[in-house]
Amino acid sequence: MLRTDFSDDAAWHAACAASSAPSPEGFAAGLSFVSELRFAGLTIEEVVVMASSPRRNFVFVVDGVTIRDSEAPILAIDLRREPGRWFRVVPARMWSVEVNLSLANMDFSDFADNVDSDGVFRGFS
């Protein structure tokens, strides 16, 4: 999970804790947290260029929206099939997105196509 907004350290730490917390069933996202000032203010396009590698299919970003919004929706960006396609995910559902994408149980589009009207994935209906 890449930090691009450095305006609120407490909000960053809260997003990290909430997104890595296990589900009631015990599933947890396998996340690494990157907080380096050199990534401040990166756009989606810049993240795609910077994060693209043969080993990465997606990346999560804590940006200004995450920091300011009460739900702290984290930006998920596709790096492989449709580079730059994105949606947001509430921290409580991060485990579902990360685990299923990492295991290739589901595609990025399975989540991106099931967001609420505001572009945020809160789970499958």
Coordinates of N, CA and C in Angstrom, one line a residue:
M1 N 0.9 -1.2 0.0 CA 0.0 0.0 0.0 C 0.9 1.2 0.0
L2 N 0.7 2.1 -1.0 CA 1.6 3.2 -1.2 C 0.9 4.5 -0.7
R3 N 1.6 5.2 0.1 CA 1.1 6.5 0.6 C 1.6 7.6 -0.3
T4 N 0.6 8.4 -0.8 CA 0.9 9.6 -1.7 C 0.4 10.9 -1.0
D5 N -0.3 10.8 0.1 CA -0.7 12.0 0.8 C -0.1 12.0 2.2
F6 N 0.6 13.0 2.6 CA 1.4 13.1 3.8 C 0.8 14.2 4.8
S7 N -0.5 14.5 4.6 CA -1.1 15.6 5.4 C -1.5 15.2 6.8
D8 N -1.7 13.9 7.0 CA -2.2 13.4 8.3 C -1.6 12.1 8.7
D9 N -0.6 12.0 9.5 CA 0.0 10.8 9.9 C -1.0 9.9 10.6
A10 N -1.8 10.4 11.5 CA -2.8 9.5 12.2 C -3.7 8.9 11.2
A11 N -4.2 9.5 10.2 CA -5.1 8.9 9.2 C -4.4 7.8 8.4
W12 N -3.1 8.1 8.1 CA -2.3 7.0 7.4 C -2.2 5.8 8.3
H13 N -1.9 5.9 9.5 CA -1.7 4.8 10.4 C -3.1 4.1 10.6
A14 N -4.1 4.8 10.7 CA -5.5 4.3 10.9 C -5.8 3.4 9.6
A15 N -5.5 4.0 8.5 CA -5.8 3.2 7.2 C -5.0 2.0 7.1
C16 N -3.8 2.0 7.5 CA -2.9 0.8 7.6 C -3.5 -0.3 8.5
A17 N -3.9 0.2 9.7 CA -4.4 -0.8 10.7 C -5.7 -1.4 10.2
A18 N -6.6 -0.5 9.7 CA -7.9 -1.0 9.3 C -7.9 -1.9 8.1
S19 N -7.0 -1.6 7.2 CA -6.9 -2.4 6.0 C -6.2 -3.8 6.2
S20 N -5.4 -3.9 7.2 CA -4.7 -5.1 7.5 C -5.4 -5.9 8.6
A21 N -6.5 -5.4 9.1 CA -7.2 -6.2 10.2 C -7.9 -7.4 9.6
P22 N -7.9 -8.5 10.3 CA -8.5 -9.7 9.8 C -10.1 -9.6 9.8
S23 N -10.7 -10.3 8.8 CA -12.1 -10.4 8.7 C -12.6 -11.2 9.9
P24 N -13.9 -11.2 10.2 CA -14.5 -12.1 11.2 C -14.2 -13.6 11.0
E25 N -14.0 -13.9 9.7 CA -13.6 -15.3 9.4 C -12.1 -15.6 9.5
G26 N -11.3 -14.6 9.8 CA -9.9 -14.7 10.0 C -9.1 -14.4 8.7
F27 N -9.7 -14.0 7.6 CA -8.9 -13.6 6.4 C -8.3 -12.2 6.6
A28 N -7.1 -12.1 6.1 CA -6.4 -10.8 6.2 C -5.6 -10.5 4.9
A29 N -5.6 -9.2 4.6 CA -4.8 -8.8 3.4 C -3.4 -8.9 3.7
G30 N -2.6 -9.4 2.8 CA -1.1 -9.4 2.9 C -0.6 -8.1 2.3
L31 N -0.4 -7.1 3.1 CA 0.0 -5.8 2.6 C 1.4 -5.4 3.1
S32 N 2.1 -4.7 2.3 CA 3.3 -4.0 2.6 C 3.0 -2.5 2.6
F33 N 3.5 -1.8 3.5 CA 3.2 -0.4 3.6 C 4.4 0.5 3.2
V34 N 4.2 1.4 2.2 CA 5.3 2.2 1.7 C 4.9 3.7 2.0
S35 N 5.7 4.3 2.8 CA 5.5 5.7 3.2 C 6.8 6.5 3.0
E36 N 7.0 7.0 1.8 CA 8.2 7.7 1.4 C 7.8 9.0 0.8
L37 N 8.3 10.1 1.2 CA 8.0 11.4 0.7 C 8.2 11.6 -0.8
R38 N 9.1 10.8 -1.4 CA 9.3 10.9 -2.8 C 8.1 10.5 -3.6
F39 N 7.1 9.9 -3.0 CA 5.9 9.5 -3.7 C 4.7 10.4 -3.5
A40 N 5.0 11.5 -2.8 CA 3.9 12.5 -2.5 C 3.3 13.1 -3.7
G41 N 2.0 13.1 -3.8 CA 1.3 13.7 -4.9 C 1.2 12.9 -6.2
L42 N 1.7 11.7 -6.2 CA 1.7 11.0 -7.5 C 0.2 10.8 -8.0
T43 N 0.1 10.9 -9.3 CA -1.2 10.7 -10.0 C -1.4 9.2 -10.2
I44 N -2.5 8.8 -10.6 CA -2.8 7.4 -11.0 C -1.8 7.0 -12.1
E45 N -1.7 7.8 -13.1 CA -0.9 7.5 -14.3 C 0.6 7.3 -13.8
E46 N 1.1 8.2 -12.9 CA 2.4 8.1 -12.4 C 2.6 6.8 -11.6
V47 N 1.6 6.5 -10.8 CA 1.7 5.2 -10.0 C 1.8 4.0 -11.0
V48 N 1.0 4.0 -12.0 CA 1.0 2.9 -13.0 C 2.4 2.7 -13.6
V49 N 3.0 3.8 -14.0 CA 4.4 3.8 -14.6 C 5.4 3.3 -13.6
M50 N 5.3 3.9 -12.4 CA 6.3 3.6 -11.3 C 6.1 2.2 -10.8
A51 N 4.9 1.7 -10.6 CA 4.7 0.4 -9.9 C 4.7 -0.8 -10.9
S52 N 4.6 -0.6 -12.1 CA 4.5 -1.7 -13.1 C 5.8 -2.6 -13.0
S53 N 5.5 -3.8 -12.9 CA 6.6 -4.8 -12.9 C 5.9 -6.2 -13.3
P54 N 6.7 -7.1 -13.7 CA 6.2 -8.4 -14.1 C 5.5 -9.1 -12.9
R55 N 5.9 -8.7 -11.7 CA 5.4 -9.4 -10.5 C 4.1 -8.8 -9.9
R56 N 3.8 -7.5 -10.3 CA 2.7 -6.8 -9.7 C 1.5 -6.7 -10.7
N57 N 0.3 -7.1 -10.2 CA -0.9 -6.9 -11.1 C -1.7 -5.7 -10.6
F58 N -1.5 -5.3 -9.4 CA -2.3 -4.2 -8.8 C -1.6 -3.5 -7.7
V59 N -2.0 -2.4 -7.3 CA -1.4 -1.6 -6.2 C -2.5 -0.9 -5.5
F60 N -2.4 -0.7 -4.2 CA -3.3 0.1 -3.4 C -2.6 1.4 -3.0
V61 N -3.4 2.5 -3.0 CA -2.8 3.8 -2.7 C -3.7 4.5 -1.7
V62 N -3.0 5.1 -0.7 CA -3.6 6.0 0.3 C -3.3 7.4 -0.2
D63 N -4.4 8.0 -0.7 CA -4.3 9.4 -1.3 C -5.1 10.4 -0.4
G64 N -5.2 11.5 -1.0 CA -6.0 12.6 -0.3 C -7.4 12.2 0.0
V65 N -8.1 11.5 -0.9 CA -9.5 11.1 -0.6 C -9.5 10.1 0.5
T66 N -8.6 9.2 0.6 CA -8.5 8.2 1.7 C -8.3 9.0 3.0
I67 N -7.5 10.0 3.0 CA -7.1 10.7 4.2 C -8.3 11.6 4.7
R68 N -9.1 12.2 3.8 CA -10.1 13.1 4.1 C -11.5 12.5 4.3
D69 N -11.8 11.4 3.7 CA -13.1 10.8 3.7 C -13.3 9.9 5.0
S70 N -14.4 10.1 5.6 CA -14.7 9.3 6.8 C -14.6 7.8 6.7
E71 N -14.9 7.3 5.5 CA -14.8 5.9 5.3 C -13.4 5.4 4.9
A72 N -12.5 6.4 4.7 CA -11.1 6.1 4.3 C -11.0 5.1 3.1
P73 N -11.7 5.3 2.0 CA -11.7 4.4 0.9 C -10.3 4.4 0.2
I74 N -9.7 3.3 0.1 CA -8.3 3.1 -0.4 C -8.4 2.9 -1.9
L75 N -7.6 3.5 -2.7 CA -7.5 3.4 -4.1 C -6.9 2.1 -4.6
A76 N -7.6 1.4 -5.4 CA -7.0 0.1 -6.0 C -6.8 0.4 -7.5
I77 N -5.6 0.1 -8.0 CA -5.3 0.4 -9.3 C -4.8 -0.8 -10.1
D78 N -5.4 -1.1 -11.2 CA -5.0 -2.2 -12.0 C -3.7 -1.9 -12.8
L79 N -2.7 -2.8 -12.7 CA -1.5 -2.6 -13.4 C -1.3 -3.5 -14.6
R80 N -2.2 -4.5 -14.8 CA -1.9 -5.5 -15.8 C -2.9 -5.5 -16.9
R81 N -4.1 -5.9 -16.7 CA -5.1 -6.0 -17.8 C -5.6 -4.7 -18.4
E82 N -6.0 -3.8 -17.5 CA -6.4 -2.5 -17.9 C -5.6 -1.4 -17.1
P83 N -4.4 -1.3 -17.4 CA -3.5 -0.4 -16.6 C -4.2 1.0 -16.4
G84 N -4.3 1.4 -15.1 CA -4.9 2.7 -14.8 C -6.3 2.6 -14.4
R85 N -7.0 1.5 -14.7 CA -8.4 1.3 -14.2 C -8.3 1.3 -12.7
W86 N -9.3 1.9 -12.1 CA -9.3 2.0 -10.6 C -10.7 1.9 -10.0
F87 N -10.7 1.6 -8.7 CA -11.9 1.7 -7.9 C -11.4 2.0 -6.5
R88 N -12.2 2.3 -5.6 CA -11.9 2.4 -4.2 C -12.5 1.3 -3.4
V89 N -11.8 0.9 -2.3 CA -12.3 -0.1 -1.4 C -12.2 0.3 0.1
V90 N -13.3 0.1 0.8 CA -13.3 0.4 2.2 C -12.3 -0.5 2.9
P91 N -11.6 -0.1 3.9 CA -10.6 -0.9 4.6 C -11.1 -2.3 5.1
A92 N -12.4 -2.3 5.5 CA -12.9 -3.6 6.0 C -13.1 -4.6 5.0
R93 N -13.0 -4.3 3.7 CA -13.1 -5.2 2.6 C -11.8 -5.4 1.9
M94 N -10.8 -4.8 2.4 CA -9.5 -4.9 1.7 C -9.0 -6.4 1.6
W95 N -9.3 -7.2 2.7 CA -8.9 -8.6 2.7 C -9.5 -9.3 1.5
S96 N -10.7 -9.0 1.1 CA -11.4 -9.7 0.0 C -10.7 -9.4 -1.3
V97 N -10.5 -8.1 -1.5 CA -9.8 -7.7 -2.8 C -8.4 -8.2 -2.9
E98 N -7.6 -8.0 -1.9 CA -6.2 -8.4 -1.9 C -6.0 -9.9 -2.0
V99 N -6.7 -10.6 -1.2 CA -6.6 -12.1 -1.2 C -7.0 -12.7 -2.5
N100 N -8.1 -12.3 -3.0 CA -8.7 -12.9 -4.3 C -7.8 -12.4 -5.5
L101 N -7.3 -11.2 -5.5 CA -6.5 -10.8 -6.6 C -5.1 -11.5 -6.6
S102 N -4.6 -11.6 -5.4 CA -3.3 -12.3 -5.2 C -3.3 -13.7 -5.6
L103 N -4.4 -14.4 -5.3 CA -4.5 -15.8 -5.6 C -5.1 -16.1 -7.0
A104 N -5.4 -15.0 -7.7 CA -6.0 -15.0 -9.0 C -7.3 -15.8 -9.0
N105 N -8.0 -15.7 -7.9 CA -9.4 -16.3 -7.8 C -10.4 -15.5 -8.5
M106 N -10.1 -14.2 -8.6 CA -11.0 -13.2 -9.2 C -10.1 -12.2 -10.0
D107 N -10.7 -11.5 -10.9 CA -10.1 -10.5 -11.7 C -10.3 -9.1 -11.1
F108 N -9.5 -8.2 -11.5 CA -9.7 -6.8 -11.0 C -11.1 -6.3 -11.4
S109 N -11.5 -6.7 -12.6 CA -12.8 -6.2 -13.1 C -14.0 -6.8 -12.2
D110 N -13.8 -7.9 -11.6 CA -14.8 -8.5 -10.8 C -15.2 -7.5 -9.6
F111 N -14.2 -6.9 -9.1 CA -14.4 -5.9 -8.1 C -14.8 -4.5 -8.6
A112 N -14.1 -4.1 -9.6 CA -14.3 -2.7 -10.2 C -15.7 -2.7 -10.8
D113 N -16.3 -3.8 -11.3 CA -17.6 -3.8 -11.9 C -18.7 -3.9 -10.8
N114 N -18.3 -4.0 -9.5 CA -19.3 -4.2 -8.4 C -19.1 -3.1 -7.4
V115 N -18.8 -1.9 -7.8 CA -18.7 -0.8 -6.8 C -20.0 -0.2 -6.7
D116 N -20.2 0.6 -5.6 CA -21.4 1.4 -5.4 C -21.4 2.6 -6.4
S117 N -22.4 3.3 -6.4 CA -22.5 4.5 -7.4 C -21.4 5.5 -7.2
D118 N -20.8 5.5 -6.0 CA -19.7 6.5 -5.7 C -18.3 5.9 -6.0
G119 N -18.3 4.7 -6.6 CA -17.0 4.1 -7.0 C -16.3 3.3 -6.0
V120 N -17.0 3.1 -4.8 CA -16.4 2.4 -3.7 C -16.9 1.0 -3.6
F121 N -16.0 0.0 -3.5 CA -16.3 -1.4 -3.2 C -16.5 -1.6 -1.7
R122 N -17.7 -2.0 -1.4 CA -18.1 -2.3 0.0 C -18.5 -3.7 0.3
G123 N -18.3 -4.6 -0.7 CA -18.6 -6.0 -0.7 C -19.6 -6.3 -1.8
F124 N -19.8 -7.6 -2.0 CA -20.8 -8.0 -3.0 C -22.2 -8.0 -2.4
S125 N -23.2 -7.6 -3.2 CA -24.6 -7.6 -2.7 C -25.1 -8.9 -2.6

